[in-house]
Every structure is written in C-alpha cells, then in structure tokens.
CSV table of C-alpha atoms in Angstrom, one decimal:
chain,number,residue,atom,x,y,z
A,1,MET,CA,70.4,34.4,68.1
A,2,ALA,CA,66.7,33.4,68.7
A,3,ARG,CA,66.8,31.3,65.7
A,4,ASP,CA,69.9,29.3,66.7
A,5,THR,CA,68.1,28.7,70.2
A,6,SER,CA,65.1,27.7,68.6
A,7,GLU,CA,67.0,25.3,66.2
A,8,SER,CA,68.9,23.5,69.4
A,9,ASN,CA,65.9,23.2,71.6
A,10,PRO,CA,64.3,20.6,69.4
A,11,GLY,CA,67.6,18.7,69.1
A,12,ARG,CA,68.0,18.6,72.9
A,13,LEU,CA,64.3,17.6,73.4
A,14,LYS,CA,65.0,14.7,70.8
A,15,GLN,CA,68.1,13.5,72.5
A,16,ILE,CA,66.3,13.7,76.0
A,17,ALA,CA,63.5,11.5,74.5
A,18,GLN,CA,65.8,9.1,73.1
A,19,THR,CA,67.8,8.7,76.0
A,20,TYR,CA,64.4,8.2,78.1
A,21,LYS,CA,63.3,5.3,75.7
A,22,MET,CA,66.5,3.7,75.8
A,23,THR,CA,66.6,4.0,79.8
A,24,LYS,CA,62.9,2.7,79.8
A,25,ARG,CA,63.9,-0.3,77.8
A,26,VAL,CA,66.3,-1.4,80.4
A,27,ASP,CA,64.6,0.2,83.5
A,28,SER,CA,61.0,-0.3,83.2
A,29,LYS,CA,60.2,1.7,86.4
A,30,VAL,CA,61.9,5.0,85.5
A,31,GLY,CA,58.9,6.9,84.7
A,32,LEU,CA,57.2,6.0,88.0
A,33,VAL,CA,60.5,6.7,89.9
A,34,LEU,CA,60.6,10.1,88.3
A,35,ALA,CA,57.1,10.9,88.9
A,36,ALA,CA,57.5,9.9,92.5
A,37,VAL,CA,60.7,12.0,93.0
A,38,GLY,CA,59.1,15.0,91.5
A,39,ILE,CA,55.7,14.7,93.5
A,40,VAL,CA,57.5,14.2,96.9
A,41,THR,CA,59.9,17.1,96.3
A,42,PHE,CA,57.2,19.4,95.3
A,43,GLY,CA,54.9,18.3,98.1
A,44,VAL,CA,57.4,18.7,100.9
A,45,ILE,CA,58.4,22.1,99.7
A,46,LEU,CA,54.7,23.2,99.3
A,47,ALA,CA,53.9,21.9,102.7
A,48,ILE,CA,56.9,23.9,104.2
A,49,GLY,CA,55.5,26.8,102.3
A,50,PHE,CA,52.0,26.6,104.0
A,51,LEU,CA,53.6,26.2,107.4
A,52,ILE,CA,55.5,29.6,107.1
A,53,GLY,CA,52.9,31.4,105.2
A,54,HIS,CA,54.6,31.7,101.8
A,55,GLU,CA,52.7,28.9,99.8
A,56,ILE,CA,53.1,30.7,96.4
A,57,TYR,CA,56.9,31.1,96.8
A,58,ALA,CA,57.2,27.6,98.1
A,59,GLY,CA,55.2,26.5,95.2
A,60,ILE,CA,57.4,28.1,92.5
A,61,LEU,CA,60.4,26.9,94.5
A,62,GLY,CA,59.2,23.5,94.8
A,63,PHE,CA,58.3,23.0,91.3
A,64,LEU,CA,62.0,24.3,90.1
A,65,LEU,CA,63.5,21.8,92.9
A,66,ALA,CA,61.2,18.9,91.7
A,67,LEU,CA,62.5,19.4,88.0
A,68,LEU,CA,66.1,19.6,89.4
A,69,ALA,CA,65.6,16.3,91.4
A,70,MET,CA,63.9,14.5,88.5
A,71,ALA,CA,66.8,15.6,86.3
A,72,VAL,CA,69.7,14.2,88.8
A,73,VAL,CA,67.7,10.7,89.1
A,74,PHE,CA,67.1,10.4,85.5
A,75,GLY,CA,70.8,11.1,84.8
A,76,ARG,CA,71.8,8.3,87.3
A,77,ARG,CA,69.3,5.7,85.9
A,78,ALA,CA,70.1,6.7,82.4
A,79,GLU,CA,73.9,6.2,83.1
A,80,LYS,CA,73.3,2.8,84.8
A,81,ALA,CA,71.1,1.7,81.9
A,82,ALA,CA,73.7,2.7,79.3
A,83,PHE,CA,76.4,0.8,81.2
A,84,GLY,CA,74.3,-2.2,81.4
A,85,GLN,CA,73.6,-2.3,77.7
A,86,LEU,CA,77.6,-2.0,77.1
A,87,ASP,CA,78.6,-4.5,79.8
A,88,GLY,CA,79.9,-7.5,78.3
A,89,GLN,CA,79.9,-6.4,74.7
A,90,PRO,CA,83.0,-6.5,72.8
A,91,GLY,CA,84.4,-3.0,72.4
A,92,ALA,CA,82.5,-1.6,75.3
A,93,ALA,CA,85.7,-0.4,77.2
A,94,ALA,CA,86.8,1.3,74.0
A,95,ALA,CA,83.7,3.0,74.0
A,96,VAL,CA,83.9,4.3,77.4
A,97,LEU,CA,87.5,5.3,77.1
A,98,ASP,CA,86.5,7.4,73.9
A,99,ASN,CA,84.2,9.4,76.2
A,100,VAL,CA,86.5,9.9,79.2
A,101,GLY,CA,86.9,13.6,78.4
A,102,ARG,CA,89.5,15.9,77.4
A,103,GLY,CA,93.3,15.4,78.1
A,104,TRP,CA,93.3,11.8,77.2
A,105,SER,CA,94.2,10.5,73.9
A,106,VAL,CA,92.7,6.9,73.2
A,107,THR,CA,94.1,4.5,70.8
A,108,PRO,CA,91.6,1.3,70.7
A,109,ALA,CA,93.1,-2.1,70.1
A,110,VAL,CA,97.0,-1.7,70.1
A,111,ALA,CA,97.2,-5.6,71.0
A,112,MET,CA,94.8,-8.3,70.2
A,113,THR,CA,94.8,-12.2,70.7
A,114,ARG,CA,93.1,-14.6,68.2
A,115,SER,CA,90.3,-15.0,70.7
A,116,GLN,CA,89.6,-11.3,70.6
A,117,ASP,CA,91.0,-10.3,73.9
A,118,VAL,CA,91.9,-6.8,73.3
A,119,VAL,CA,94.2,-4.1,74.9
A,120,HIS,CA,93.3,-0.3,74.4
A,121,ARG,CA,95.6,2.5,75.2
A,122,ALA,CA,95.2,5.8,76.8
A,123,VAL,CA,97.7,8.6,77.2
A,124,GLY,CA,97.3,11.6,79.4
A,125,LYS,CA,99.0,13.5,82.3
A,126,ALA,CA,98.8,10.4,84.2
A,127,GLY,CA,101.2,8.5,81.7
A,128,ILE,CA,100.2,5.5,79.7
A,129,VAL,CA,97.3,3.6,80.8
A,130,LEU,CA,96.6,-0.1,79.1
A,131,VAL,CA,93.1,-1.3,79.5
A,132,GLY,CA,92.7,-4.9,78.8
A,133,GLU,CA,89.2,-6.2,77.8
A,134,GLY,CA,88.4,-10.0,77.5
A,135,ASN,CA,89.6,-13.2,79.1
A,136,PRO,CA,91.8,-12.2,82.3
A,137,ASN,CA,94.2,-15.2,82.1
A,138,ARG,CA,95.0,-14.3,78.5
A,139,LEU,CA,95.1,-10.6,79.1
A,140,ARG,CA,97.7,-10.7,81.8
A,141,GLY,CA,100.2,-11.8,79.4
A,142,LEU,CA,99.2,-9.6,76.7
A,143,LEU,CA,99.3,-6.4,79.0
A,144,ALA,CA,102.7,-7.7,80.2
A,145,SER,CA,104.1,-7.8,76.7
A,146,GLU,CA,102.6,-4.4,76.0
A,147,LYS,CA,104.1,-2.9,78.9
A,148,LYS,CA,107.7,-3.9,78.1
A,149,LYS,CA,107.1,-2.4,74.7
A,150,MET,CA,106.2,0.8,76.2
A,151,ALA,CA,109.0,0.7,78.5
A,152,ARG,CA,111.5,0.4,75.8
A,153,ILE,CA,110.0,3.3,73.9
A,154,VAL,CA,109.2,5.7,76.8
A,155,VAL,CA,111.4,4.7,79.5
A,156,ASP,CA,110.5,7.8,81.7
A,157,VAL,CA,106.8,7.7,81.5
A,158,PRO,CA,104.7,5.7,84.1
A,159,VAL,CA,102.9,2.9,82.6
A,160,THR,CA,99.5,1.5,84.3
A,161,ASP,CA,97.3,-1.3,83.4
A,162,PHE,CA,94.1,-2.8,84.5
A,163,ILE,CA,91.6,-5.3,83.2
A,164,VAL,CA,87.9,-4.4,82.7
A,165,GLY,CA,85.4,-6.9,84.3
A,166,ASN,CA,83.5,-7.7,87.6
A,167,GLY,CA,85.8,-10.2,89.2
A,168,GLU,CA,88.4,-9.7,92.0
A,169,GLY,CA,91.0,-7.0,91.2
A,170,GLU,CA,89.2,-6.0,88.0
A,171,VAL,CA,87.7,-2.7,87.0
A,172,PRO,CA,84.0,-2.5,86.5
A,173,LEU,CA,83.1,-0.7,83.2
A,174,LYS,CA,81.2,1.9,84.9
A,175,LYS,CA,84.4,2.9,86.9
A,176,ILE,CA,86.9,3.1,84.1
A,177,ARG,CA,86.6,7.1,84.0
A,178,THR,CA,86.9,7.2,87.7
A,179,THR,CA,89.8,5.0,87.8
A,180,LEU,CA,91.8,7.1,85.2
A,181,MET,CA,90.8,10.6,86.9
A,182,LYS,CA,92.1,9.2,90.2
A,183,LEU,CA,95.6,8.4,88.9
A,184,PRO,CA,98.2,11.0,89.9
A,185,ARG,CA,99.2,13.7,87.2
A,186,VAL,CA,102.8,13.4,86.7
A,187,LEU,CA,103.3,14.6,83.0
A,188,PRO,CA,103.2,18.3,81.9
A,189,GLY,CA,101.1,19.0,78.5
A,190,PRO,CA,104.0,19.1,76.1
A,191,LYS,CA,105.4,15.7,77.6
A,192,VAL,CA,102.0,14.0,76.8
A,193,THR,CA,102.2,15.4,73.2
A,194,GLU,CA,105.7,13.9,72.9
A,195,VAL,CA,104.7,10.6,74.3
A,196,ASN,CA,101.7,10.5,71.9
A,197,ASP,CA,104.0,11.3,68.8
A,198,ARG,CA,106.5,8.4,69.7
A,199,LEU,CA,103.5,6.0,70.2
A,200,ARG,CA,101.9,7.0,67.0
A,201,ALA,CA,105.0,6.2,65.1
A,202,LEU,CA,104.7,2.7,66.2
A,203,GLY,CA,101.3,2.3,64.6
A,204,ASP,CA,98.9,-0.1,65.9
A,205,LEU,CA,96.4,-2.9,65.1
A,206,MET,CA,93.7,-0.3,64.0
A,207,SER,CA,95.8,0.7,61.1
A,208,ASN,CA,95.7,-2.6,59.6
A,209,MET,CA,92.3,-4.0,60.6
A,210,PRO,CA,88.8,-2.5,61.0
A,211,VAL,CA,88.1,-3.0,64.9
A,212,PRO,CA,84.6,-1.5,66.1
A,213,LYS,CA,85.2,1.1,68.8
A,214,GLY,CA,82.3,0.1,70.7
A,215,PRO,CA,78.5,-0.5,70.6
A,216,LEU,CA,77.0,2.8,71.9
A,217,PRO,CA,73.2,2.8,72.1
A,218,LYS,CA,71.7,4.7,69.1
A,219,GLY,CA,71.0,8.3,70.0
A,220,MET,CA,72.8,8.0,73.2
A,221,ARG,CA,75.9,9.9,74.5
A,222,MET,CA,77.7,7.9,77.1
A,223,PRO,CA,77.9,9.7,80.4
A,224,LYS,CA,80.9,10.9,81.9
A,225,GLY,CA,80.4,9.6,85.3
A,226,ARG,CA,81.0,10.7,88.7
C-alpha cells in the first residue's frame, strides 16, 4: 500500500509540474498570481488569529487555506491556458468532447467537407448532439444533412446541433462541456446503448481515413470545465 502511494506521488508531482510549465508558456504571470494569492490568504487568516488570540491555530489554518486558494486559482488559469492553446486548431472540438466525461459516447468526424469542416457526434441521455467545427456557412448545410440522416435512423431521439466558435450563435470551445451538461436528459441508459449500436452500424469517416482527434498539449489532460 505504501509502495503504491510512493510510486503514484512522483507521477502526480510530475503532472503538476508539466501543467505549470504549459500554463506559464501561455500565462507568464501565473507564478506571481499564485504567490500573491497564497501570501494574501495566509496573511489575512494569520491577522485574524492575532486579533482573537489564536495565532498558532490561525497560522496552521491559514497555511492550509492558502494552499487551497492557490490550487483553485491555478486550476482555473491552467484551464484557460489549455483552451487557449486548443482554440482555433483543427480537431480541438473533438479533443474537448473526448474529455466531457462519463455518459457520453463520442464519434469524431462523422461528416466532413473538402475544406476540412467537420461534424462530430456525441450520444448520451440528452440524445444525439452534432458538433460542427470549421466554417459556419459550410457547416450549416453539413449539419442539416447529418440531422436528416439521424432522423431517418432514430426517429424517436432528439438531435441537437451547434457550431463551435466565438461568433454570434456559436458555442465557445471552453463551453462545450457546459452546453452538453445543460441539455435535458430524456433517454434511459438502455436506449442510449441502442442508439449507439444503430449509429455504429452506419460507420463513419473515421473507419475510412485517419483524422486526428485533437492536439492536446503534451502531458496535459483537458479540464472538465465548470
């Protein structure tokens, strides 16, 4: 048991170090911000401790709260940096979808144009979600065609679609997971499995051509959003 813990700690520390290096490349002030958060949090709690006559206990509590505050701030800035690196790159939406979490089955590149506008598909208790990535004008026709195909195969399952981007009516990359999580759950587990089986029988572009799932930064796991 102790051996397992000792072996896992270096791995976690290495991952944190890699995440910090990745974040610092994008956010050069992350170190200063974390230090400021830690010092201010510790200082405030310690000052309260002196006022009430429990500076030792306050110092211990302040140290722990400072670490917690730094972890929260670091997590948010690392998330922002990761999305910043992915934003605008081919396959970015597929990379985020792959890390949405349990309950969703994702199939990248179920449809594509010659200009590399791509539609990805996610299936979960909210039904079928088609996510377009590329030029919005070309994607609208591609999404409409894919929705018609879905309607013929699974007539009793809701199909939602949206385009990833920062324009009007589009969903920013960092909000993909939030958007999926907000969709109403209308399908029971067995129905989701049935829909997945029917759609897999169709095949997709991935079975015929290699399409990268997305450029995740080396050593970095995609955050799950908030």
